[in-house]
Tab-separated table of C-alpha atoms and ligand atoms in Angstrom:
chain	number	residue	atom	x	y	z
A	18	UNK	CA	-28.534	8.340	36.141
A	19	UNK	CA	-27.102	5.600	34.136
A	20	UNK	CA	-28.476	2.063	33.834
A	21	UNK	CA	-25.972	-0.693	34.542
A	22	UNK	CA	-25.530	-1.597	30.929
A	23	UNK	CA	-25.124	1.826	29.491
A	24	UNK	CA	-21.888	2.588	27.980
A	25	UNK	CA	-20.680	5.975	27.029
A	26	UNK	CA	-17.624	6.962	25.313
A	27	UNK	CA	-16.689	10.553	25.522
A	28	UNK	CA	-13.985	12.490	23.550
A	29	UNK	CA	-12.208	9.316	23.351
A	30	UNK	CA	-8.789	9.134	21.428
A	31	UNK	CA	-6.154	6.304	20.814
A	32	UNK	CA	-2.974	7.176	19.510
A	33	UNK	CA	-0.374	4.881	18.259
A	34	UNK	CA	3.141	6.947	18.402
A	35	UNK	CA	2.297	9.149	15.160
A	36	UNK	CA	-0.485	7.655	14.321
A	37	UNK	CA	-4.204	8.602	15.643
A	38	UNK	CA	-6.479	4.971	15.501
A	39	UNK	CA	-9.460	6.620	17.259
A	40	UNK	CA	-9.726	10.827	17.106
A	41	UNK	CA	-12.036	12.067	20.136
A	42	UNK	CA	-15.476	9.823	19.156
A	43	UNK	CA	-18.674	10.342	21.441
A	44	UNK	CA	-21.041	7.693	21.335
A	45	UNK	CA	-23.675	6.644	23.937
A	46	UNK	CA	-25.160	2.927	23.693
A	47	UNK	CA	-28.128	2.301	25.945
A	48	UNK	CA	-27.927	-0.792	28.073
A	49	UNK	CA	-29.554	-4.023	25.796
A	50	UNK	CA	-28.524	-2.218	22.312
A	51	UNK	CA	-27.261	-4.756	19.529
A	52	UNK	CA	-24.345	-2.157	18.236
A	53	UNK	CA	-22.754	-2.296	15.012
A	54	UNK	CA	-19.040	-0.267	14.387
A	55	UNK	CA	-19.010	-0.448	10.949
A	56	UNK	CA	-16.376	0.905	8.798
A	57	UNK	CA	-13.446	-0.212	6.323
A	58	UNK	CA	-10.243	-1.550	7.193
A	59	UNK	CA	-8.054	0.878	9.117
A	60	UNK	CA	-10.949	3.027	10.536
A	61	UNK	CA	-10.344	2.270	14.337
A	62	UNK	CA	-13.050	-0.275	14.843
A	63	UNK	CA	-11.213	-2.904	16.516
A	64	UNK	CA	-8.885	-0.708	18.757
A	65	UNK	CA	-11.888	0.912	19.586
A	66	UNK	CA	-13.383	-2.092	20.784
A	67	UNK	CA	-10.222	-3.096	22.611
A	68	UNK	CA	-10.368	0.206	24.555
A	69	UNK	CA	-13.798	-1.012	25.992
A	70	UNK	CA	-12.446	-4.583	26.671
A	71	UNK	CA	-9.491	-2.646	28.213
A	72	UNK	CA	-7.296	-4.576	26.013
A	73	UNK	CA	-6.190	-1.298	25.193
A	74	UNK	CA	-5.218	1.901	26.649
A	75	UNK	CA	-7.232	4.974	25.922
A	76	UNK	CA	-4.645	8.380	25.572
A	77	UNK	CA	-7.391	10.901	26.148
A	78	UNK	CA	-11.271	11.001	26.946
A	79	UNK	CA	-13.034	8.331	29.488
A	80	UNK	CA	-15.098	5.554	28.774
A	81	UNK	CA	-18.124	4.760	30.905
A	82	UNK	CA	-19.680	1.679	31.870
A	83	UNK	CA	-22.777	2.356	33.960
A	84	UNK	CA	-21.944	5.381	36.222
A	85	UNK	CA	-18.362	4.611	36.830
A	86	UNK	CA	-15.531	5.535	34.670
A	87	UNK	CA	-13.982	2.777	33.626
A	88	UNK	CA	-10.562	3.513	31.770
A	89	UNK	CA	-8.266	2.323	34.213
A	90	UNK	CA	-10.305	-0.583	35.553
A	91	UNK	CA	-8.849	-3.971	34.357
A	92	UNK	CA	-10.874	-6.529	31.746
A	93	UNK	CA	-12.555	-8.317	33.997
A	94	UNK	CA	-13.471	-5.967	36.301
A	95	UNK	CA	-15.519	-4.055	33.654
A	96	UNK	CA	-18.600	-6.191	33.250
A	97	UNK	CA	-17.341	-6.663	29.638
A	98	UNK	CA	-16.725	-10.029	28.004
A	99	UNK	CA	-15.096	-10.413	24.166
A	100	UNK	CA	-15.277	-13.567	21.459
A	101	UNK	CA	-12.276	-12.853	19.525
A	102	UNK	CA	-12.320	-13.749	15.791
A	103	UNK	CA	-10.746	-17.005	15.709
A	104	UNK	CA	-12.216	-18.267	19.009
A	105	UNK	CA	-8.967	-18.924	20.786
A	106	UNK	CA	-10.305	-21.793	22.363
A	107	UNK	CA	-7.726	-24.260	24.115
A	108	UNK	CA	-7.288	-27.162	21.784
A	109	UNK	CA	-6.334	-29.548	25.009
A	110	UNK	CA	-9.412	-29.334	26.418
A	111	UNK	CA	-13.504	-30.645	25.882
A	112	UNK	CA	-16.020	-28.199	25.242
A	113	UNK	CA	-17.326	-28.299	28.760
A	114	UNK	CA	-13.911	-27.611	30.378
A	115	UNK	CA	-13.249	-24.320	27.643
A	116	UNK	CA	-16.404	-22.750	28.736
A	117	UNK	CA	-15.631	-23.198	32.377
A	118	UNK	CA	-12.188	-22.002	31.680
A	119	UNK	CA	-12.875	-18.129	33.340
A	120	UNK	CA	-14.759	-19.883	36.503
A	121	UNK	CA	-12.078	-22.059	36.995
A	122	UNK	CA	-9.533	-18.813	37.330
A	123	UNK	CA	-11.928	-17.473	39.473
A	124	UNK	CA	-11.349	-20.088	42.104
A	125	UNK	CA	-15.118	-21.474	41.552
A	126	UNK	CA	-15.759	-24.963	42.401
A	127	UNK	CA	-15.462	-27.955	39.850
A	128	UNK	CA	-19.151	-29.076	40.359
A	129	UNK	CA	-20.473	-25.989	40.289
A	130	UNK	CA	-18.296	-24.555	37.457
A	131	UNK	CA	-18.978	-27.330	35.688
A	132	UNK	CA	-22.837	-27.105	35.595
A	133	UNK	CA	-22.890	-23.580	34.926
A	134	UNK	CA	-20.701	-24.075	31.713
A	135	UNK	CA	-23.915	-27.036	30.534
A	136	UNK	CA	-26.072	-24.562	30.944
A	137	UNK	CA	-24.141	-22.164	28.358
A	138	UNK	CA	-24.037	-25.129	26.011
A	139	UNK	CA	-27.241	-25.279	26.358
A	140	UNK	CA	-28.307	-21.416	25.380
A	141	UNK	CA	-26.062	-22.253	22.268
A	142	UNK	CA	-27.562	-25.441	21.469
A	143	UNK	CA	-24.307	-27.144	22.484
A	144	UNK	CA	-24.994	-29.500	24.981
A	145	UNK	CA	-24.455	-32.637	22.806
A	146	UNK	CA	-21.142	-31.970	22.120
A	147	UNK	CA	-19.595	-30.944	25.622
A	148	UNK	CA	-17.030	-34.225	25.918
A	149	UNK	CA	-15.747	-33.011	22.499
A	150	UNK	CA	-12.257	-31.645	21.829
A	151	UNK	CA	-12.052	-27.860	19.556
A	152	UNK	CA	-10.708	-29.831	16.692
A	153	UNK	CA	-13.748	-32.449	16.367
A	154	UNK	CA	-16.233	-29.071	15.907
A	155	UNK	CA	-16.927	-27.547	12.772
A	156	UNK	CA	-16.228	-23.537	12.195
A	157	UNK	CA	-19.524	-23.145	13.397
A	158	UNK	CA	-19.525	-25.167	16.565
A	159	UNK	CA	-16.213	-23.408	17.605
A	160	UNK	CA	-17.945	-20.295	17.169
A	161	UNK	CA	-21.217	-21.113	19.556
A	162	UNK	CA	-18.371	-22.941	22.193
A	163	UNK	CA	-16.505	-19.292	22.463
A	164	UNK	CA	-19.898	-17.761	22.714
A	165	UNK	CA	-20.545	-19.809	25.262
A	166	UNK	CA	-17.407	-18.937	27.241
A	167	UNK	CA	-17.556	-15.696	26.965
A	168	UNK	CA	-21.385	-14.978	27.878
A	169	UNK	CA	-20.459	-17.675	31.230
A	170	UNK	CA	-19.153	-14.393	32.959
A	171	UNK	CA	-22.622	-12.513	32.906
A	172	UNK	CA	-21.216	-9.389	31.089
A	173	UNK	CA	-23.340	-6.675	30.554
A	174	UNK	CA	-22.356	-6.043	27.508
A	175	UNK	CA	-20.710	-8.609	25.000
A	176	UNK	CA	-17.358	-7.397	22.333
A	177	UNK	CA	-17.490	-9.228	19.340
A	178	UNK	CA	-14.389	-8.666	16.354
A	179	UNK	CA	-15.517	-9.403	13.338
A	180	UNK	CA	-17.159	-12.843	14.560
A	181	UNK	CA	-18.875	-14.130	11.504
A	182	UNK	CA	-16.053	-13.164	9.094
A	183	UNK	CA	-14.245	-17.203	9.383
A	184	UNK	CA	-17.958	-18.715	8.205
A	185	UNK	CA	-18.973	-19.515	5.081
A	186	UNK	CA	-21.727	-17.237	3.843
A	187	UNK	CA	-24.959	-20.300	4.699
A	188	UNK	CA	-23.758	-20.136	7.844
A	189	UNK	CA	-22.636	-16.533	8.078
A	190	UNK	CA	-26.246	-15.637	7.681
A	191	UNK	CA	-27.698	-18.612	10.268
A	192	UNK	CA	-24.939	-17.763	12.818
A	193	UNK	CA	-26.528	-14.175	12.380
A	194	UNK	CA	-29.934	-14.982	13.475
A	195	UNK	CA	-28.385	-16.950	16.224
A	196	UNK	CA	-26.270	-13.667	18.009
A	197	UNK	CA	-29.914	-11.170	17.173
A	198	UNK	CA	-31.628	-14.259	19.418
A	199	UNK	CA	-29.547	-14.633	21.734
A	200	UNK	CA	-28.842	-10.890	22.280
A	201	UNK	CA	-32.701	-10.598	22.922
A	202	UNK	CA	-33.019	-13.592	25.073
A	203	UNK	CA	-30.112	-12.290	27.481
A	204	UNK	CA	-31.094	-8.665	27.049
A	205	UNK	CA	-27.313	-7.290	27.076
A	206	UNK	CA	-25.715	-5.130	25.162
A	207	UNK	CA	-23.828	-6.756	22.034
A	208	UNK	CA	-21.277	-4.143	20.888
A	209	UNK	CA	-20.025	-6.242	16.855
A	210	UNK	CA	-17.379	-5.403	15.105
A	211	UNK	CA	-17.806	-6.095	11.181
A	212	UNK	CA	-16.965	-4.035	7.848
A	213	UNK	CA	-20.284	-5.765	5.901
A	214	UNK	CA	-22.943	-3.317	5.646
A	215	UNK	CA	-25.157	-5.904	4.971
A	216	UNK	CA	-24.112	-7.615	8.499
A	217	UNK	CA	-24.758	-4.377	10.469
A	218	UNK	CA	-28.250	-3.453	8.769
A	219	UNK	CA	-29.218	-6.903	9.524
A	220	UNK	CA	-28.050	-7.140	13.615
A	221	UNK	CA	-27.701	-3.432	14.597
A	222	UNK	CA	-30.536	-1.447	16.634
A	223	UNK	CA	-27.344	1.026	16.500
A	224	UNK	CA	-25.090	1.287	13.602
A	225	UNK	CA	-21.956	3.219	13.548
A	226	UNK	CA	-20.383	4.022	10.940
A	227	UNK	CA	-16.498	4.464	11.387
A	228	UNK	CA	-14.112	6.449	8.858
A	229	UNK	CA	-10.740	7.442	9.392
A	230	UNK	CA	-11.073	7.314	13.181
A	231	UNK	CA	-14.030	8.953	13.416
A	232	UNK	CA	-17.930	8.364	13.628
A	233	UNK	CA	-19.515	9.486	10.347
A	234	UNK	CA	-23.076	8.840	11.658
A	235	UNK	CA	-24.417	6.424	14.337
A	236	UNK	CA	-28.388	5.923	14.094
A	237	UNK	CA	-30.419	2.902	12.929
A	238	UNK	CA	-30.023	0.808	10.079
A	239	UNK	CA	-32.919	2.739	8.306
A	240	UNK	CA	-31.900	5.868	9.447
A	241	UNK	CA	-28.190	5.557	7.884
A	242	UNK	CA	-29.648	3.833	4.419
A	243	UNK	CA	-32.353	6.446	4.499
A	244	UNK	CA	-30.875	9.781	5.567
A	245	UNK	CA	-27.050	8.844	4.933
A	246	UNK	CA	-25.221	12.029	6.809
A	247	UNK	CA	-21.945	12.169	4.357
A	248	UNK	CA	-20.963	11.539	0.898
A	249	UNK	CA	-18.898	8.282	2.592
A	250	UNK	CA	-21.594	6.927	4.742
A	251	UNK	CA	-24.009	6.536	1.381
A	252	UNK	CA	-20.779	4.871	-0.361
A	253	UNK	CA	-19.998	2.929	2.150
A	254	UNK	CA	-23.652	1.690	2.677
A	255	UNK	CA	-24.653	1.048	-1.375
A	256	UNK	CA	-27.107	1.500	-3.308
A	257	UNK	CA	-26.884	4.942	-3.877
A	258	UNK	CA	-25.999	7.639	-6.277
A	259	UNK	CA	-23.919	10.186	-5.342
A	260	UNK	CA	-24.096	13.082	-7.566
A	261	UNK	CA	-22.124	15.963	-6.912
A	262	UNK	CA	-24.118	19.639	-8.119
A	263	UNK	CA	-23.720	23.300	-8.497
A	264	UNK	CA	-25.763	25.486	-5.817
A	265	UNK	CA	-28.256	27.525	-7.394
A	266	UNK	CA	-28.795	30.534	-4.652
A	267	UNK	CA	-31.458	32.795	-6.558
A	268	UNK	CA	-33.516	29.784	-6.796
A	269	UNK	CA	-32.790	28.641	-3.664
A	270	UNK	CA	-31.997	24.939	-5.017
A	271	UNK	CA	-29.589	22.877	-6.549
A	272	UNK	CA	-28.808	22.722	-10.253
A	273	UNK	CA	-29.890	19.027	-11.843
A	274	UNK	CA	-30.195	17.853	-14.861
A	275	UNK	CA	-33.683	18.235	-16.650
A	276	UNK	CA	-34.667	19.635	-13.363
A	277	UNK	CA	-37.184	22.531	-12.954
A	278	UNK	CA	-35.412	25.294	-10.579
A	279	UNK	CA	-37.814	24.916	-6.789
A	280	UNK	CA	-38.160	21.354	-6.135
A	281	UNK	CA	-35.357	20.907	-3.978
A	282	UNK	CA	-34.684	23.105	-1.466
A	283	UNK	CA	-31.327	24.095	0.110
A	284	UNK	CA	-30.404	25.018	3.555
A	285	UNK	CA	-28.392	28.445	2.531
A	286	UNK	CA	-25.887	28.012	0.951
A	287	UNK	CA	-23.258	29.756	-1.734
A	288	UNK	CA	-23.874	30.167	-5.175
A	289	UNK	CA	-21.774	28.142	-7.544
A	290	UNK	CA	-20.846	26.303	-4.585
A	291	UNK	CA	-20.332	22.154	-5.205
A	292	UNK	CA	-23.401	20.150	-3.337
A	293	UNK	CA	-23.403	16.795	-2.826
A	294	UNK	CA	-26.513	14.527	-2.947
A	295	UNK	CA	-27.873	11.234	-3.392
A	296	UNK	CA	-30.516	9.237	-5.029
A	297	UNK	CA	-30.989	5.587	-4.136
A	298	UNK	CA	-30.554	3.276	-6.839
A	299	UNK	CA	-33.898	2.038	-6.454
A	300	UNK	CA	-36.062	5.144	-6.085
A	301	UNK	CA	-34.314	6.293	-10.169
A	302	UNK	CA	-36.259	5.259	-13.214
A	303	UNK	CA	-35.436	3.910	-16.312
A	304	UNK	CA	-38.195	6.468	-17.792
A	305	UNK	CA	-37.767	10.081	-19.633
A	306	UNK	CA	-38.329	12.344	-16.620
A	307	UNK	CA	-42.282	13.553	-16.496
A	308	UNK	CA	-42.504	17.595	-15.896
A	309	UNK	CA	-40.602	18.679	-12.967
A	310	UNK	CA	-38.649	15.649	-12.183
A	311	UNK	CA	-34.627	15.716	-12.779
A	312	UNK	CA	-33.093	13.154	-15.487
A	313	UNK	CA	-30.729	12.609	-18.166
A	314	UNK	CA	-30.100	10.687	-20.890
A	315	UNK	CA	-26.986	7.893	-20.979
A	316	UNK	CA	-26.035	4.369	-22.486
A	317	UNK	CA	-26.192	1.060	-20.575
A	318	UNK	CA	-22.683	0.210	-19.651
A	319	UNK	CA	-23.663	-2.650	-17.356
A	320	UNK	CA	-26.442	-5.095	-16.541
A	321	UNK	CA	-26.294	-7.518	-14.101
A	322	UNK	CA	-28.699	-10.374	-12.817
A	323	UNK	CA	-29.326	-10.807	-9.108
A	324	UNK	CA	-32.767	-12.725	-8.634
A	325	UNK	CA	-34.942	-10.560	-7.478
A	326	UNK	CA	-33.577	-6.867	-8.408
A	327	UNK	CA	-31.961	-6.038	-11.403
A	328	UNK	CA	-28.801	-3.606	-11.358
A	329	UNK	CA	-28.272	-1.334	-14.561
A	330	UNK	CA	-25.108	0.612	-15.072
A	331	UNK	CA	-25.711	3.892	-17.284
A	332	UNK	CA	-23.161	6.143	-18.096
A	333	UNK	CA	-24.025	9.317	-17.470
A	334	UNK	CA	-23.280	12.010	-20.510
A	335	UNK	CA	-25.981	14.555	-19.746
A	336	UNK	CA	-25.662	15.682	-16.608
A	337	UNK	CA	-24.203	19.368	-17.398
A	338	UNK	CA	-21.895	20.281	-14.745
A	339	UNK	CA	-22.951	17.980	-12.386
A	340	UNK	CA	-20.324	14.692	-11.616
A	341	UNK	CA	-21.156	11.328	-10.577
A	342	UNK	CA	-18.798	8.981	-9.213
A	343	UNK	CA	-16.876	6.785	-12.230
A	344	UNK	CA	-19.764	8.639	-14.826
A	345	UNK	CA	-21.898	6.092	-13.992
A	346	UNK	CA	-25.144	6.081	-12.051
A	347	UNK	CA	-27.098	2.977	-10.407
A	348	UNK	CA	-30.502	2.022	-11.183
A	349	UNK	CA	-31.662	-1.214	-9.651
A	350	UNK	CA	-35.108	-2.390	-11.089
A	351	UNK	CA	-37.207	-5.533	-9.857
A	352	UNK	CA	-36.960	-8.350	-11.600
A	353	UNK	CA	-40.539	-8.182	-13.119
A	354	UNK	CA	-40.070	-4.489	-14.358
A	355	UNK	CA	-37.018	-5.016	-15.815
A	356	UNK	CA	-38.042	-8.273	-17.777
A	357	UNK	CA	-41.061	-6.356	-19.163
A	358	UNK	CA	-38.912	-4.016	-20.891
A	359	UNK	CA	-35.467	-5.179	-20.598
A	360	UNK	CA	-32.594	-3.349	-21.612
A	361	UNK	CA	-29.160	-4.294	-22.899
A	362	UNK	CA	-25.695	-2.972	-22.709
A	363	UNK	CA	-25.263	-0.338	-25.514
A	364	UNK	CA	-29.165	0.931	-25.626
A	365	UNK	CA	-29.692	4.612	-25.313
A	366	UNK	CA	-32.016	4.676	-22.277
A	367	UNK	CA	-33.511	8.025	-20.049
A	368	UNK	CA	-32.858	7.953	-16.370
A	369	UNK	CA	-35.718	10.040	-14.234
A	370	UNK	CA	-36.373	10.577	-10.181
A	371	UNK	CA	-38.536	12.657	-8.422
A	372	UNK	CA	-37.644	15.735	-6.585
A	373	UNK	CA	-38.520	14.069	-3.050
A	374	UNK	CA	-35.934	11.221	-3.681
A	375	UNK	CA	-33.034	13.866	-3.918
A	376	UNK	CA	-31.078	13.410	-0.422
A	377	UNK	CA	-29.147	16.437	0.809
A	378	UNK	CA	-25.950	15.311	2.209
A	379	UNK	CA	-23.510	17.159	4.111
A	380	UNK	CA	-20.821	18.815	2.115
B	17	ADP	P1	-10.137	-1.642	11.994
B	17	ADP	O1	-10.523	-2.517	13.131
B	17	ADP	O2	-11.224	-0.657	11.632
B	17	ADP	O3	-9.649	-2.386	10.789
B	17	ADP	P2	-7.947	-0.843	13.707
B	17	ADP	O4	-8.635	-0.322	14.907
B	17	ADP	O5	-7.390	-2.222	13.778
B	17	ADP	O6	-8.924	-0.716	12.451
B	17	ADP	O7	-6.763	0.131	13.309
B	17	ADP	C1	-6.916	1.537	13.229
B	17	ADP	C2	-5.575	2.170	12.859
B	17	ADP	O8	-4.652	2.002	13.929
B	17	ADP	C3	-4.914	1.575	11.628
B	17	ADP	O9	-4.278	2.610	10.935
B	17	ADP	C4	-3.917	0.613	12.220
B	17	ADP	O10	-2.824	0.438	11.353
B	17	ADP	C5	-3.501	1.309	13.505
B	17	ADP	N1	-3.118	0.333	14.568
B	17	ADP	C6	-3.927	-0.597	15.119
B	17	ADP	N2	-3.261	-1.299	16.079
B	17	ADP	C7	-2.021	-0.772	16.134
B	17	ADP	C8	-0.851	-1.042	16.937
B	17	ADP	N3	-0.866	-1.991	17.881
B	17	ADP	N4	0.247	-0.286	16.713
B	17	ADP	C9	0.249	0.688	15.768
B	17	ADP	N5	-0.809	0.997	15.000
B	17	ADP	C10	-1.926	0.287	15.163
């Protein structure tokens, strides 16, 4: 059985004549989830989203909403409510009359429309500012107003495009902390559209991540930055090295460089067949590797200063027939470390990592 707030899409696919925007994705989100879709321009995150809203129409597969199937049901009869990314707020009217704009259609009374929208403004911290016009808010304000007028509804679950992409990054960040509270407070489901990874592994209990119309991997933040399924999903999320490597079948590992045949083993696989894996940027060492650990040696392309980490380009000459993407691999050290014995663009330096930091990713 189904809680009221559970959403489940099944097999669902969007075509656009030719084109395919969404290509049969599965994906359950449990009623009161904070859900990222996370992906680059193009990957089918928005018309996605718009098949939930019902904005859109869905050519195959059903979505679900609770236990009923909702695909033909219109927007507002879906429990659904969406903040669009420029707010789309009426300019001709206050901030008290916008958020009551829905009740009004509705046929509810002025007086009681009217109090319902205050107390909106007030779970956004708008109440001083409900006798004001669009255009006397900042960015910010307009933001918490369309909040506020789209949460009036009691959805069960909340569709937010891209909503923090018009605010300047100060903001960005505070407006952040505000949709996590109020997500909580309300106990809804918050489905967010956004393509910063930094954005989703902030908000998301559930992140998605979205390629080509498809769902690379959805899991949490720390499951995706920690056990990245693909190749594009550790890209996508930075801060790691992808390092594509020969299958070594005998041993029963992969071939690295500097790298004692045993300590990483392989589901079975061919061998001479290409392997991809990764190594986080921070978990490599700017250290000859000690017995058993992979490594190579390489020159500092890059250096770059960002407070408290580090981030040192090396490009990567010594890694036999293994490839890395652009030659160059990532090593981010703290700020301390790196300070203690800096390095400089130019200076031979060895790159180790252990065995256990060596992520098997799928080919
Ligand atoms: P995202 O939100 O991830 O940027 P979209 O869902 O907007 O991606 O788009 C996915 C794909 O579908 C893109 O290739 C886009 O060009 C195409 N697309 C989106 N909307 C339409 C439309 N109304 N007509 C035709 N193609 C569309």
């Amino acid at each position: 059985m189904a809680e009221k707030g559970d959403i489940e899409l099944a097999a669902v696919l969007k075509r656009y004549g030719g084109t395919v925007a969404v290509d049969t994705i599965s994906l359950k989100i449990p009623a009161g989830t904070y859900c990222c879709l996370l992906g680059p321009s193009g990957c089918g995150k928005s018309t996605t989203l718009r098949m939930i809203a019902g904005h859109e129409d869905i050519s195959d597969g059903d979505i679900m909403i609770g236990n009923e199937v909702i695909n033909d049901l219109p927007p507002a009869r879906r429990g659904t409510a969406m903040m669009f990314q420029n707010y789309a707020l009426f300019p001709h009217l206050d901030c008290t009359d916008n958020v009551a704009f829905s009740l009004k259609m509705k046929g509810v009374a002025k007086a009681e429309r009217r109090q319902r929208a205050v107390e909106m403004l007030r779970l956004v911290h708008m109440q001083d500012y409900a006798a004001r016009l669009p255009a006397q808010l900042s960015g910010g304000q307009q933001q918490r107003i369309a909040l506020a007028r789209a949460l009036i509804t009691n959805p069960s679950v909340l569709l937010l495009d891209e909503p923090l992409s018009a605010l300047d990054p100060f903001l960005r960040a505070r407006m952040r902390e505000e949709l996590k509270r109020l997500q909580k407070e309300l106990g809804i489901s918050f489905i967010h559209v956004t393509h910063s990874q930094e954005e989703a592994m902030a908000l998301a209990d559930l992140v998605v991540v979205m390629n080509r119309g498809k769902i690379e991997q959805a899991a949490t933040a720390r499951e995706v930055f920690n056990q990245p399924r693909t190749a594009f999903v550790a890209r996508f999320i930075g801060g790691h090295n992808i390092i594509d490597c020969t299958v070594d079948a005998a041993a029963g590992t992969i071939r690295l460089p500097g790298h004692l045949p045993g300590a990483v083993p392989l589901p079975a696989r061919i061998d001479g067949a290409r392997q991809p894996v990764s190594v986080r940027a921070d978990r490599a060492r700017l250290t000859p590797p000690a017995p058993g650990q992979a490594g190579f040696a390489g020159t500092v392309r890059a250096v770059e200063y960002l407070g408290s980490i580090v981030h040192v380009g090396i490009g990567a000459e010594g890694l036999g027939d293994c490839t890395i993407d652009d030659g160059e691999f990532a090593v981010t050290v703290d700020e301390r470390s790196f300070f203690a014995s800096p390095v400089a663009v130019g200076d031979r330096v060895s790159v180790s990592w252990a065995p256990e930091e060596v992520h098997v990713l799928e080919g």
